[in-house]
Short mmCIF file of C-alpha atoms in Angstrom, two decimals:
data_model
loop_
_atom_site.label_atom_id
_atom_site.label_comp_id
_atom_site.label_asym_id
_atom_site.label_seq_id
_atom_site.Cartn_x
_atom_site.Cartn_y
_atom_site.Cartn_z
CA UNK I 1470 -9.91 -13.15 -15.02
CA UNK I 1471 -8.81 -14.30 -11.76
CA UNK I 1472 -5.83 -14.47 -9.68
CA UNK I 1473 -7.14 -17.70 -7.56
CA UNK I 1474 -4.79 -20.76 -7.73
CA UNK I 1475 -6.93 -23.61 -8.40
CA UNK I 1476 -4.95 -26.40 -8.81
CA UNK I 1477 -5.77 -29.20 -5.94
CA UNK I 1478 -2.23 -30.16 -5.73
CA UNK I 1479 -1.05 -27.41 -3.54
CA UNK I 1480 -1.90 -29.55 -0.23
CA UNK I 1481 0.76 -32.37 -1.56
CA UNK I 1482 4.24 -32.35 -0.04
CA UNK I 1483 6.75 -30.02 -1.50
CA UNK I 1484 8.47 -32.87 -3.01
CA UNK I 1485 5.57 -34.36 -5.11
CA UNK I 1486 5.01 -33.14 -8.47
CA UNK I 1487 2.84 -30.39 -8.51
CA UNK I 1488 1.26 -27.82 -11.25
CA UNK I 1489 -1.01 -24.58 -11.14
CA UNK I 1490 -3.82 -23.59 -12.99
CA UNK I 1491 -5.16 -20.00 -12.80
CA UNK I 1492 -8.60 -20.33 -13.80
CA UNK I 1493 -11.18 -23.71 -14.34
CA UNK I 1494 -11.55 -22.50 -17.80
CA UNK I 1495 -7.53 -23.02 -18.46
CA UNK I 1496 -6.46 -25.86 -20.82
CA UNK I 1497 -2.84 -25.23 -19.46
CA UNK I 1498 -0.92 -25.24 -16.18
CA UNK I 1499 2.46 -24.31 -15.21
CA UNK I 1500 4.98 -26.92 -13.42
CA UNK I 1501 5.63 -25.47 -9.70
CA UNK I 1502 8.66 -28.12 -8.46
CA UNK I 1503 12.41 -26.54 -8.52
CA UNK I 1504 14.05 -27.62 -11.64
CA UNK I 1505 11.02 -29.04 -13.59
CA UNK I 1506 9.70 -32.62 -14.06
CA UNK I 1507 10.56 -35.42 -16.04
CA UNK I 1508 9.02 -37.03 -18.67
CA UNK I 1509 7.02 -40.11 -17.27
CA UNK I 1510 6.06 -37.88 -14.18
CA UNK I 1511 2.31 -38.76 -13.04
CA UNK I 1512 0.44 -35.99 -10.80
CA UNK I 1513 -1.99 -36.63 -8.59
CA UNK I 1514 -4.89 -36.57 -10.49
CA UNK I 1515 -3.41 -38.67 -13.07
CA UNK I 1516 -1.81 -36.63 -15.49
CA UNK I 1517 1.45 -37.79 -17.23
CA UNK I 1518 4.19 -35.91 -18.69
CA UNK I 1519 4.99 -36.71 -22.09
CA UNK I 1520 8.06 -34.03 -22.19
CA UNK I 1521 10.43 -32.75 -19.54
CA UNK I 1522 8.89 -29.89 -18.65
CA UNK I 1523 11.25 -26.78 -17.00
CA UNK I 1524 10.05 -25.08 -13.95
CA UNK I 1525 7.30 -22.50 -14.57
CA UNK I 1526 6.77 -23.81 -18.28
CA UNK I 1527 3.41 -24.80 -19.53
CA UNK I 1528 1.64 -28.39 -20.02
CA UNK I 1529 -1.39 -29.31 -22.00
CA UNK I 1530 -4.28 -30.28 -19.52
CA UNK I 1531 -5.93 -31.66 -22.33
CA UNK I 1532 -5.55 -32.39 -26.19
CA UNK I 1533 -5.22 -29.58 -28.53
CA UNK I 1534 -5.85 -29.42 -32.25
CA UNK I 1535 -3.90 -27.01 -34.48
CA UNK I 1536 -5.11 -23.50 -34.15
CA UNK I 1537 -7.08 -24.36 -30.66
CA UNK I 1538 -6.95 -21.55 -28.29
CA UNK I 1539 -4.31 -21.94 -25.47
CA UNK I 1540 -5.97 -20.61 -22.44
CA UNK I 1541 -4.26 -19.27 -19.66
CA UNK I 1542 -5.83 -16.81 -16.72
CA UNK I 1543 -9.07 -17.39 -18.87
CA UNK I 1544 -7.20 -15.46 -21.58
CA UNK I 1545 -6.14 -16.90 -25.00
CA UNK I 1546 -2.62 -16.36 -24.82
CA UNK I 1547 -2.09 -17.89 -28.26
CA UNK I 1548 -3.02 -20.65 -30.78
CA UNK I 1549 -1.89 -24.01 -31.12
CA UNK I 1550 0.91 -24.33 -33.95
CA UNK I 1551 0.01 -27.67 -34.33
CA UNK I 1552 -1.80 -30.69 -32.26
CA UNK I 1553 -0.71 -31.19 -29.12
CA UNK I 1554 -1.19 -34.15 -26.76
CA UNK I 1555 -2.23 -33.91 -23.22
CA UNK I 1556 0.89 -33.94 -20.73
CA UNK I 1557 2.85 -31.92 -23.75
CA UNK I 1558 5.42 -29.53 -22.81
CA UNK I 1559 3.96 -26.43 -24.56
CA UNK I 1560 7.11 -24.51 -25.19
CA UNK I 1561 7.31 -21.15 -26.96
CA UNK I 1562 7.43 -22.29 -30.65
CA UNK I 1563 3.85 -24.03 -30.16
CA UNK I 1564 2.30 -20.98 -29.27
CA UNK I 1565 1.11 -18.25 -32.01
CA UNK I 1566 0.62 -15.28 -30.57
CA UNK I 1567 -2.58 -13.17 -31.26
CA UNK I 1568 -2.94 -9.90 -32.69
CA UNK I 1569 -3.28 -6.80 -30.59
CA UNK I 1570 -6.58 -5.96 -29.28
CA UNK I 1571 -8.36 -3.39 -31.03
CA UNK I 1572 -8.57 0.06 -29.47
CA UNK I 1573 -12.50 0.41 -30.38
CA UNK I 1574 -15.35 -1.06 -29.09
CA UNK I 1575 -13.65 -1.84 -25.57
CA UNK I 1576 -15.96 -1.82 -22.38
CA UNK I 1577 -16.06 1.36 -20.53
CA UNK I 1578 -16.55 2.02 -17.15
CA UNK I 1579 -18.26 -1.44 -17.07
CA UNK I 1580 -17.13 -2.94 -14.14
CA UNK I 1581 -18.40 -1.71 -10.64
CA UNK I 1582 -16.75 -3.36 -7.83
CA UNK I 1583 -18.97 -3.22 -4.69
CA UNK I 1584 -17.22 -0.76 -2.37
CA UNK I 1585 -14.45 -1.75 -0.09
CA UNK I 1586 -14.54 -0.18 3.74
CA UNK I 1587 -11.94 1.98 4.31
CA UNK I 1588 -8.87 0.89 6.14
CA UNK I 1589 -7.84 3.48 9.06
CA UNK I 1590 -5.65 3.80 11.63
CA UNK I 1591 -2.32 2.65 9.67
CA UNK I 1592 0.74 5.04 9.81
CA UNK I 1593 4.09 5.54 9.12
CA UNK I 1594 6.79 8.18 10.44
CA UNK I 1595 7.41 10.35 7.42
CA UNK I 1596 8.77 13.95 6.49
CA UNK I 1597 6.08 16.34 5.66
CA UNK I 1598 7.07 19.10 3.15
CA UNK I 1599 5.31 22.63 2.69
CA UNK I 1600 3.49 21.63 -0.39
CA UNK I 1601 1.48 18.83 1.78
CA UNK I 1602 3.58 15.90 0.44
CA UNK I 1603 5.67 13.45 2.46
CA UNK I 1604 8.83 11.96 2.15
CA UNK I 1605 10.10 8.57 3.24
CA UNK I 1606 13.77 9.37 3.12
CA UNK I 1607 15.72 12.82 3.82
CA UNK I 1608 17.91 13.38 0.77
CA UNK I 1609 20.08 16.26 -0.55
CA UNK I 1610 19.62 16.00 -4.36
CA UNK I 1611 21.63 17.84 -6.97
CA UNK I 1612 20.17 18.09 -10.33
CA UNK I 1613 22.05 18.31 -13.53
CA UNK I 1614 21.12 20.13 -16.51
CA UNK I 1615 23.50 18.02 -18.73
CA UNK I 1616 25.38 14.63 -18.89
CA UNK I 1617 28.60 16.73 -19.49
CA UNK I 1618 28.71 17.95 -15.55
CA UNK I 1619 28.42 14.39 -14.30
CA UNK I 1620 31.77 13.60 -13.55
CA UNK I 1621 32.30 17.04 -11.61
CA UNK I 1622 29.10 16.42 -9.51
CA UNK I 1623 30.23 12.65 -8.98
CA UNK I 1624 33.37 14.01 -7.49
CA UNK I 1625 31.24 16.62 -5.25
CA UNK I 1626 29.42 13.78 -4.12
CA UNK I 1627 31.96 11.93 -2.79
CA UNK I 1628 33.54 15.14 -0.92
CA UNK I 1629 30.02 16.05 0.45
CA UNK I 1630 29.46 12.64 1.87
CA UNK I 1631 32.88 12.39 3.46
CA UNK I 1632 33.10 16.04 4.54
CA UNK I 1633 29.54 17.51 5.09
CA UNK I 1634 26.95 14.78 5.99
CA UNK I 1635 28.44 13.61 9.12
CA UNK I 1636 27.90 17.46 10.35
CA UNK I 1637 24.14 16.83 9.33
CA UNK I 1638 23.20 13.97 10.96
CA UNK I 1639 19.25 14.21 9.99
CA UNK I 1640 20.16 14.01 6.35
CA UNK I 1641 20.36 10.74 5.06
CA UNK I 1642 22.70 10.69 1.89
CA UNK I 1643 23.17 12.68 -0.87
CA UNK I 1644 21.82 12.03 -4.43
CA UNK I 1645 23.11 13.07 -7.93
CA UNK I 1646 20.29 13.44 -10.36
CA UNK I 1647 22.71 12.24 -13.50
CA UNK I 1648 21.34 11.68 -16.94
CA UNK I 1649 22.03 11.65 -20.62
CA UNK I 1650 19.92 14.31 -21.76
CA UNK I 1651 20.42 18.14 -22.06
CA UNK I 1652 22.24 18.85 -25.08
CA UNK I 1653 22.75 17.40 -28.65
CA UNK I 1654 19.01 17.17 -28.67
CA UNK I 1655 16.14 18.71 -30.63
CA UNK I 1656 14.97 20.76 -27.61
CA UNK I 1657 12.08 22.16 -29.27
CA UNK I 1658 10.72 19.06 -30.66
CA UNK I 1659 7.04 18.26 -29.64
CA UNK I 1660 8.31 15.19 -27.44
CA UNK I 1661 10.71 17.18 -25.76
CA UNK I 1662 8.59 18.14 -23.26
CA UNK I 1663 8.66 14.38 -21.75
CA UNK I 1664 12.19 14.17 -20.66
CA UNK I 1665 12.25 17.78 -19.39
CA UNK I 1666 9.28 17.35 -17.19
CA UNK I 1667 10.59 14.14 -16.07
CA UNK I 1668 13.75 15.68 -14.72
CA UNK I 1669 11.97 18.54 -13.46
CA UNK I 1670 9.47 16.88 -11.40
CA UNK I 1671 12.08 14.20 -9.93
CA UNK I 1672 13.81 17.35 -8.81
CA UNK I 1673 11.17 18.22 -6.55
CA UNK I 1674 10.35 14.96 -5.09
CA UNK I 1675 9.10 14.50 -1.44
CA UNK I 1676 12.19 12.52 -0.46
CA UNK I 1677 14.27 15.95 -1.45
CA UNK I 1678 12.28 17.89 0.45
CA UNK I 1679 10.37 19.61 -2.41
CA UNK I 1680 13.19 21.51 -3.60
CA UNK I 1681 16.32 21.45 -5.70
CA UNK I 1682 19.70 22.45 -6.22
CA UNK I 1683 21.15 22.58 -9.79
CA UNK I 1684 24.15 22.11 -11.44
CA UNK I 1685 24.78 23.36 -15.12
CA UNK I 1686 27.63 23.68 -17.58
CA UNK I 1687 26.39 26.78 -19.16
CA UNK I 1688 26.16 26.44 -22.90
CA UNK I 1689 23.74 23.60 -22.91
CA UNK I 1690 20.11 23.59 -24.91
CA UNK I 1691 18.53 22.77 -21.54
CA UNK I 1692 19.22 25.86 -19.40
CA UNK I 1693 18.63 26.22 -15.82
CA UNK I 1694 15.77 28.52 -16.30
CA UNK I 1695 14.08 26.01 -18.84
CA UNK I 1696 14.34 22.90 -16.33
CA UNK I 1697 13.19 24.82 -13.52
CA UNK I 1698 11.25 28.26 -13.78
CA UNK I 1699 12.50 30.72 -11.56
CA UNK I 1700 9.53 30.30 -8.83
CA UNK I 1701 10.51 26.74 -8.47
CA UNK I 1702 14.62 26.71 -7.86
CA UNK I 1703 14.95 27.76 -3.72
CA UNK I 1704 16.75 31.14 -3.46
CA UNK I 1705 19.75 31.06 -1.01
CA UNK I 1706 19.51 33.77 2.11
CA UNK I 1707 22.32 35.40 -0.11
CA UNK I 1708 19.31 36.40 -2.58
CA UNK I 1709 21.15 34.26 -5.17
CA UNK I 1710 19.42 30.86 -6.90
CA UNK I 1711 20.45 27.52 -6.09
CA UNK I 1712 22.47 27.36 -9.41
CA UNK I 1713 26.04 26.60 -9.70
CA UNK I 1714 27.10 26.99 -13.45
CA UNK I 1715 30.76 25.58 -14.03
CA UNK I 1716 31.32 28.05 -17.00
CA UNK I 1717 30.97 31.07 -15.16
CA UNK I 1718 33.86 33.44 -15.07
CA UNK I 1719 34.47 33.06 -11.22
CA UNK I 1720 35.35 29.38 -11.57
CA UNK I 1721 39.20 29.49 -12.16
CA UNK I 1722 40.26 25.76 -12.01
CA UNK I 1723 38.69 22.49 -11.19
CA UNK I 1724 38.72 23.13 -7.36
CA UNK I 1725 36.92 26.18 -7.66
CA UNK I 1726 33.74 24.20 -9.31
CA UNK I 1727 33.78 21.96 -6.66
CA UNK I 1728 33.92 24.57 -3.73
CA UNK I 1729 31.11 26.33 -4.99
CA UNK I 1730 28.82 23.04 -5.28
CA UNK I 1731 29.93 22.21 -1.70
CA UNK I 1732 29.09 25.73 -0.32
CA UNK I 1733 25.64 25.74 -1.85
CA UNK I 1734 25.18 21.95 -0.60
CA UNK I 1735 26.14 22.58 2.91
CA UNK I 1736 23.41 25.83 2.76
CA UNK I 1737 20.67 23.11 1.49
CA UNK I 1738 21.95 20.75 4.23
CA UNK I 1739 21.47 23.37 7.02
CA UNK I 1740 17.78 23.32 5.93
CA UNK I 1741 17.40 19.67 5.45
CA UNK I 1742 18.91 18.92 8.66
CA UNK I 1743 16.14 20.42 10.32
CA UNK I 1744 13.33 17.99 8.92
CA UNK I 1745 11.90 15.69 11.38
CA UNK I 1746 9.71 12.38 11.04
CA UNK I 1747 6.04 12.80 12.01
CA UNK I 1748 3.21 10.17 11.81
CA UNK I 1749 1.30 10.53 8.87
CA UNK I 1750 -1.63 8.53 7.47
CA UNK I 1751 -0.83 5.79 4.98
CA UNK I 1752 -2.85 8.01 2.62
CA UNK I 1753 0.47 9.75 2.32
CA UNK I 1754 2.43 6.93 0.57
CA UNK I 1755 2.71 7.55 -3.08
CA UNK I 1756 3.85 3.80 -4.35
CA UNK I 1757 4.76 2.81 -7.59
CA UNK I 1758 4.36 -0.88 -8.66
CA UNK I 1759 6.73 -2.63 -11.36
CA UNK I 1760 7.93 -5.83 -12.29
CA UNK I 1761 11.02 -7.08 -13.96
CA UNK I 1762 12.87 -10.30 -14.99
CA UNK I 1763 9.26 -11.58 -15.07
CA UNK I 1764 8.64 -15.33 -14.80
CA UNK I 1765 5.62 -17.63 -15.30
CA UNK I 1766 5.40 -17.13 -11.61
CA UNK I 1767 5.19 -13.57 -11.38
CA UNK I 1768 1.53 -13.76 -12.33
CA UNK I 1769 0.77 -16.41 -9.64
CA UNK I 1770 2.70 -15.25 -6.62
CA UNK I 1771 4.19 -11.85 -6.44
CA UNK I 1772 2.40 -9.52 -8.55
CA UNK I 1773 -1.09 -10.97 -7.32
CA UNK I 1774 0.42 -10.52 -3.59
CA UNK I 1775 1.14 -6.80 -4.65
CA UNK I 1776 -2.32 -6.51 -6.00
CA UNK I 1777 -3.76 -7.40 -2.54
CA UNK I 1778 -1.39 -5.22 -0.86
CA UNK I 1779 -2.32 -2.41 -3.89
CA UNK I 1780 -5.87 -2.95 -2.77
CA UNK I 1781 -5.21 -2.34 0.84
CA UNK I 1782 -3.31 0.72 -0.06
CA UNK I 1783 -6.17 2.33 -2.00
CA UNK I 1784 -8.73 1.52 0.78
CA UNK I 1785 -6.19 3.07 3.07
CA UNK I 1786 -6.65 6.59 0.79
CA UNK I 1787 -3.10 5.95 -0.51
CA UNK I 1788 -1.94 6.75 -4.19
CA UNK I 1789 -0.97 3.24 -6.21
CA UNK I 1790 0.79 3.62 -9.50
CA UNK I 1791 1.02 0.79 -12.16
CA UNK I 1792 2.63 1.21 -15.37
CA UNK I 1793 4.30 -0.51 -18.19
CA UNK I 1794 2.23 0.02 -21.48
CA UNK I 1795 3.52 -3.24 -23.33
CA UNK I 1796 2.61 -5.16 -20.32
CA UNK I 1797 -0.81 -4.06 -20.20
CA UNK I 1798 -1.54 -3.52 -23.72
CA UNK I 1799 -2.97 -7.04 -24.15
CA UNK I 1800 -5.51 -6.45 -21.20
CA UNK I 1801 -6.69 -2.76 -22.11
CA UNK I 1802 -10.44 -4.40 -22.10
CA UNK I 1803 -9.79 -5.33 -18.45
CA UNK I 1804 -8.33 -1.57 -17.66
CA UNK I 1805 -11.03 0.12 -19.55
CA UNK I 1806 -13.72 -1.80 -17.93
CA UNK I 1807 -12.40 -0.92 -14.65
CA UNK I 1808 -11.90 3.06 -15.15
CA UNK I 1809 -13.88 4.87 -12.77
CA UNK I 1810 -15.55 6.89 -15.82
CA UNK I 1811 -15.23 7.23 -19.58
CA UNK I 1812 -12.54 10.04 -19.35
CA UNK I 1813 -10.44 8.04 -17.51
CA UNK I 1814 -10.93 4.76 -19.84
CA UNK I 1815 -10.25 7.31 -23.15
CA UNK I 1816 -7.36 8.42 -21.47
CA UNK I 1817 -5.88 4.80 -21.11
CA UNK I 1818 -7.10 4.10 -24.76
CA UNK I 1819 -5.16 7.43 -25.82
CA UNK I 1820 -1.87 6.10 -23.81
CA UNK I 1821 -1.92 2.82 -25.61
CA UNK I 1822 -2.87 4.44 -29.42
CA UNK I 1823 0.34 6.85 -28.91
CA UNK I 1824 2.44 4.32 -27.81
CA UNK I 1825 1.52 1.79 -30.79
CA UNK I 1826 2.31 4.56 -33.32
CA UNK I 1827 5.70 5.04 -31.30
CA UNK I 1828 6.55 1.52 -31.47
CA UNK I 1829 5.61 1.51 -35.41
CA UNK I 1830 8.09 4.36 -36.09
CA UNK I 1831 10.67 1.89 -34.81
CA UNK I 1832 9.43 -0.80 -36.91
CA UNK I 1833 8.53 -3.24 -33.93
CA UNK I 1834 5.30 -3.88 -31.85
CA UNK I 1835 4.90 -4.95 -28.43
CA UNK I 1836 6.03 -8.53 -28.94
CA UNK I 1837 9.48 -6.99 -28.96
CA UNK I 1838 9.03 -6.47 -25.16
CA UNK I 1839 9.59 -10.44 -24.00
CA UNK I 1840 13.33 -11.36 -22.96
CA UNK I 1841 15.30 -14.07 -23.27
CA UNK I 1842 14.94 -14.56 -19.52
CA UNK I 1843 11.33 -14.01 -19.36
CA UNK I 1844 10.64 -16.99 -21.77
CA UNK I 1845 13.24 -19.25 -20.19
CA UNK I 1846 11.15 -18.77 -17.29
CA UNK I 1847 8.05 -19.91 -18.82
CA UNK I 1848 6.30 -17.11 -20.66
CA UNK I 1849 5.48 -17.65 -24.16
CA UNK I 1850 5.06 -14.49 -25.09
CA UNK I 1851 3.92 -10.74 -24.81
CA UNK I 1852 0.42 -11.78 -24.10
CA UNK I 1853 1.11 -14.21 -21.43
CA UNK I 1854 3.57 -11.92 -19.56
CA UNK I 1855 0.78 -9.13 -19.67
CA UNK I 1856 -1.87 -11.15 -17.96
CA UNK I 1857 0.69 -11.60 -14.95
CA UNK I 1858 1.52 -8.25 -14.97
CA UNK I 1859 -1.64 -6.67 -14.84
CA UNK I 1860 -2.70 -8.64 -11.59
CA UNK I 1861 -0.07 -5.97 -10.00
CA UNK I 1862 -3.06 -3.62 -9.95
CA UNK I 1863 -5.25 -5.33 -7.74
CA UNK I 1864 -9.00 -5.02 -8.01
CA UNK I 1865 -9.75 -1.43 -7.25
CA UNK I 1866 -11.33 1.34 -9.64
CA UNK I 1867 -8.85 3.07 -11.87
CA UNK I 1868 -9.27 6.51 -10.98
CA UNK I 1869 -6.73 8.44 -13.00
CA UNK I 1870 -4.01 8.36 -16.07
CA UNK I 1871 -0.82 9.98 -16.33
CA UNK I 1872 1.30 10.56 -19.17
CA UNK I 1873 5.04 10.02 -19.16
CA UNK I 1874 6.77 12.68 -17.30
CA UNK I 1875 3.62 14.04 -15.71
CA UNK I 1876 3.38 14.69 -11.75
CA UNK I 1877 0.66 12.84 -9.61
CA UNK I 1878 -2.41 15.18 -8.45
CA UNK I 1879 -4.68 12.63 -7.05
CA UNK I 1880 -5.32 9.46 -4.84
CA UNK I 1881 -6.38 6.11 -5.32
CA UNK I 1882 -5.32 3.70 -8.24
CA UNK I 1883 -3.46 5.26 -11.29
CA UNK I 1884 -2.21 4.26 -14.53
CA UNK I 1885 1.27 5.86 -15.30
CA UNK I 1886 1.88 5.30 -19.02
CA UNK I 1887 5.54 4.37 -19.13
CA UNK I 1888 7.79 2.02 -21.22
CA UNK I 1889 8.38 -1.59 -19.78
CA UNK I 1890 11.94 -0.78 -19.30
CA UNK I 1891 12.71 -0.95 -15.51
CA UNK I 1892 15.06 1.79 -15.56
CA UNK I 1893 12.45 4.19 -17.12
CA UNK I 1894 9.53 3.05 -15.59
CA UNK I 1895 11.31 3.44 -12.06
CA UNK I 1896 12.51 7.08 -13.44
CA UNK I 1897 8.71 8.21 -14.49
CA UNK I 1898 7.22 6.75 -11.11
CA UNK I 1899 9.84 8.98 -9.35
CA UNK I 1900 8.94 11.94 -11.45
CA UNK I 1901 5.27 11.28 -10.69
CA UNK I 1902 6.27 11.90 -6.99
CA UNK I 1903 6.87 8.23 -5.84
CA UNK I 1904 8.17 7.98 -2.39
CA UNK I 1905 8.23 3.96 -2.02
CA UNK I 1906 8.92 1.34 -4.97
CA UNK I 1907 7.75 -2.18 -5.02
CA UNK I 1908 9.33 -4.38 -7.55
CA UNK I 1909 8.69 -7.99 -7.94
CA UNK I 1910 11.24 -10.39 -9.99
CA UNK I 1911 11.27 -14.03 -11.30
CA UNK I 1912 14.59 -14.18 -12.66
CA UNK I 1913 16.32 -12.06 -10.12
CA UNK I 1914 17.69 -8.56 -10.44
CA UNK I 1915 19.64 -6.08 -8.21
CA UNK I 1916 17.41 -2.99 -9.69
CA UNK I 1917 17.54 -0.34 -7.35
CA UNK I 1918 17.01 3.55 -6.95
CA UNK I 1919 18.83 6.18 -4.88
CA UNK I 1920 16.03 8.60 -4.61
CA UNK I 1921 13.60 5.80 -3.02
CA UNK I 1922 13.54 2.87 -0.93
CA UNK I 1923 12.76 -0.31 -3.26
CA UNK I 1924 11.06 -3.32 -1.65
CA UNK I 1925 12.01 -6.60 -3.74
CA UNK I 1926 9.62 -9.41 -4.15
CA UNK I 1927 10.57 -12.77 -5.22
CA UNK I 1928 8.31 -15.18 -7.45
CA UNK I 1929 9.87 -18.48 -6.42
CA UNK I 1930 11.25 -19.98 -3.18
CA UNK I 1931 14.57 -20.82 -4.98
CA UNK I 1932 15.18 -17.41 -5.99
CA UNK I 1933 14.26 -16.32 -2.54
CA UNK I 1934 16.74 -18.66 -1.02
CA UNK I 1935 19.77 -18.24 -3.59
CA UNK I 1936 19.61 -14.17 -3.31
CA UNK I 1937 18.49 -14.31 0.31
CA UNK I 1938 20.27 -10.81 0.86
CA UNK I 1939 18.70 -9.30 -2.03
CA UNK I 1940 15.16 -9.92 -2.08
CA UNK I 1941 12.91 -8.35 0.86
CA UNK I 1942 9.78 -10.38 0.39
CA UNK I 1943 9.40 -13.82 -0.84
CA UNK I 1944 6.15 -14.54 -2.39
CA UNK I 1945 7.02 -18.14 -3.70
CA UNK I 1946 5.46 -19.65 -0.70
CA UNK I 1947 2.29 -19.23 -2.39
CA UNK I 1948 3.02 -21.75 -4.90
CA UNK I 1949 4.57 -24.22 -2.27
CA UNK I 1950 1.36 -23.69 -0.44
CA UNK I 1951 3.02 -22.20 2.69
CA UNK I 1952 1.23 -18.95 2.37
CA UNK I 1953 -1.62 -17.59 0.67
CA UNK I 1954 -1.99 -14.31 -1.59
CA UNK I 1955 -3.77 -12.40 1.21
CA UNK I 1956 -0.75 -13.54 3.88
CA UNK I 1957 1.87 -12.24 1.67
CA UNK I 1958 -0.07 -8.83 0.86
CA UNK I 1959 -0.65 -8.14 4.34
CA UNK I 1960 3.27 -8.93 5.18
CA UNK I 1961 4.12 -6.40 1.97
CA UNK I 1962 1.60 -3.94 3.00
CA UNK I 1963 3.32 -3.87 6.85
CA UNK I 1964 6.58 -3.95 5.20
CA UNK I 1965 6.06 -0.97 3.12
CA UNK I 1966 4.88 1.06 6.41
CA UNK I 1967 8.00 0.13 8.31
CA UNK I 1968 10.52 0.95 5.32
CA UNK I 1969 8.70 4.17 4.78
CA UNK I 1970 9.09 4.99 8.32
CA UNK I 1971 12.78 4.30 8.54
CA UNK I 1972 12.59 1.36 10.83
CA UNK I 1973 13.81 -1.15 8.17
CA UNK I 1974 16.24 -0.64 5.36
CA UNK I 1975 15.62 -2.92 2.37
CA UNK I 1976 18.33 -4.79 1.01
CA UNK I 1977 18.75 -2.65 -2.02
CA UNK I 1978 19.75 0.63 0.55
CA UNK I 1979 21.65 -1.65 2.41
CA UNK I 1980 24.19 -2.59 -0.26
CA UNK I 1981 23.40 0.85 -1.78
CA UNK I 1982 22.39 -0.49 -4.99
CA UNK I 1983 21.76 1.79 -7.58
CA UNK I 1984 20.46 2.36 -11.08
CA UNK I 1985 21.04 5.42 -13.19
CA UNK I 1986 17.83 7.43 -13.98
CA UNK I 1987 17.12 6.77 -17.48
CA UNK I 1988 14.92 9.40 -19.16
CA UNK I 1989 12.60 8.45 -21.83
CA UNK I 1990 13.25 10.85 -24.66
CA UNK I 1991 11.11 10.11 -28.05
CA UNK I 1992 12.26 13.22 -29.62
CA UNK I 1993 15.18 13.22 -31.91
CA UNK I 1994 18.69 13.42 -31.06
CA UNK I 1995 20.80 15.87 -33.01
#
C-alpha cells in the first residue's frame, strides 16, 4: 500500500474536474471537487462521468464485471455487486464487502525498512515529573471512584476555579475525572480489570504531576484502595492520604463535603504551583493519534500527513500510539509484517482475536463500525475505512503493543488496542500516558479532552473553511495541490512542539470543548 497521490490532475486549477487515485493498480478514484461533479463531466484524461458523483465518492476508472475486485490503496476493498461501467458512481450498494482476513498464516516481521537517521535538536518546554514522565500542561486532577459523587465534585470544581486557582497562577486548570463506573458492576469479573486500571492510570497522567487526589462515596464497589493501592495515593502533610470520603461521619451537610474537597485541593495546588516548564527533548512526547468523523479524504490528506509526522516523532525518540481495533483489523497483514519481531506480531494477533470474540458476543462484527457520516463522506465499508486509518501510523516499525488500560512503558511506534469509539479510544490513550493528542476528521467533530491538548486536523478545505475556529491544521491543501504530505507533516510536527510547550493553544482548549471520559467495560453490569 502507498500513500502517494498518483493522479496527474492535481496540477489543474481548483475549479477544474479532479480525481485522486491512491495507487497505480487501483481501478477506482475519488472526486476531489467541493460539492461533487455532475454527470457528463470530462476529466483532463478524457474520463467522462456517467452519473453525478458527490465529493469524496468513488468513480470507476475502467469497466468492472460483476464479482471483480474493487481496488483502492492497492487493496480489494470489495467486489462489484453487478457490472459497473467506466465513469459510473460506485456507491455503497455496489460494493460487496469481503470477509475479514484470517488471523493465521500472516506475514510476521517481514518488512525491514532501512533505518532512518535520528531527528535531533527538537525540544519543547514541559513539566518533568519525579517518575521521569513529562507533562505538557499543569493540571489539578480529582479522581472519582464512582459516578454517584459526580455532582458534588462538579460543584467543588466550580468553586476551586473561582476561589483557589487565582491564588496559584502556575496551575492551569482543575479536571474532574468523572465516569460511569464504580458500582452496580461485576467488580470481580475477569474483564473488570480493564476499566479499573484505565482509571488508575489516567489518575497518574503526566499532566497531573503523576499524583492524584480521590473523592469517594464510601459504599461503592470500587474502593479507593482498590483503585489506587496505598503507595500510589500521595500523603498529605497531616499524614492522611489525599482521599475525601463523602459518607464519613465528619461530613455534616453538603457544605462540609465541599469544604473538605477544597481543603485537600488547595494542599495539592500548593505542590503543583511549584512546577515549572523546562526544556525537554521531543523524545519525552507521548502522542496518541486518532481519527473520527472520517471520510474518503481521511486516508488521502490528514492521515498520511499524521503518518509523516509520526515517523518524525519516532525518529526523534518519542512514543506514538495508534489504535482502533476495527479500523486496522482489515490491514492486520500490513501491521504484523511491520512488527519488530514475532513477539510484537503475535501480541497484535491476540488483541485482534480477543476483539473478534468480543464483537461476536454482541452479535455483530467489524462492519458495525462505519457510520452514516462515514458513508456520506464516501467510505463504502470498514475495509476502505481501515486502509485510510492505518496510514496514521506512518512507516516505522511497530515496536510494542498495549492492551486496553495498560500504561506505556517504551518508546517508538506502539499499537494500543482500543475500541474505535472516539471517546473510549481517547480515554484509553490517556491511561497509557498520552500527553498530546492528534485527531483527524473529515465530517467534522468538536471533540476535545480536558486532560491533554487535542490538535484537530481537517481532511478537506471546505471543512477547514467552515470550521475555521475548530480545526487547527488544514490538510485539505494536499488534495487541492497547495501543499504536499511532507509540508503538512512538518507543519503538524512543529505545531505539536509549540502546543506541548504552551506557546500555542488548540481551538478545543480555547473554547474549553471537553468530552467526558468513557471507560471501556466489557465486564457485566449487575
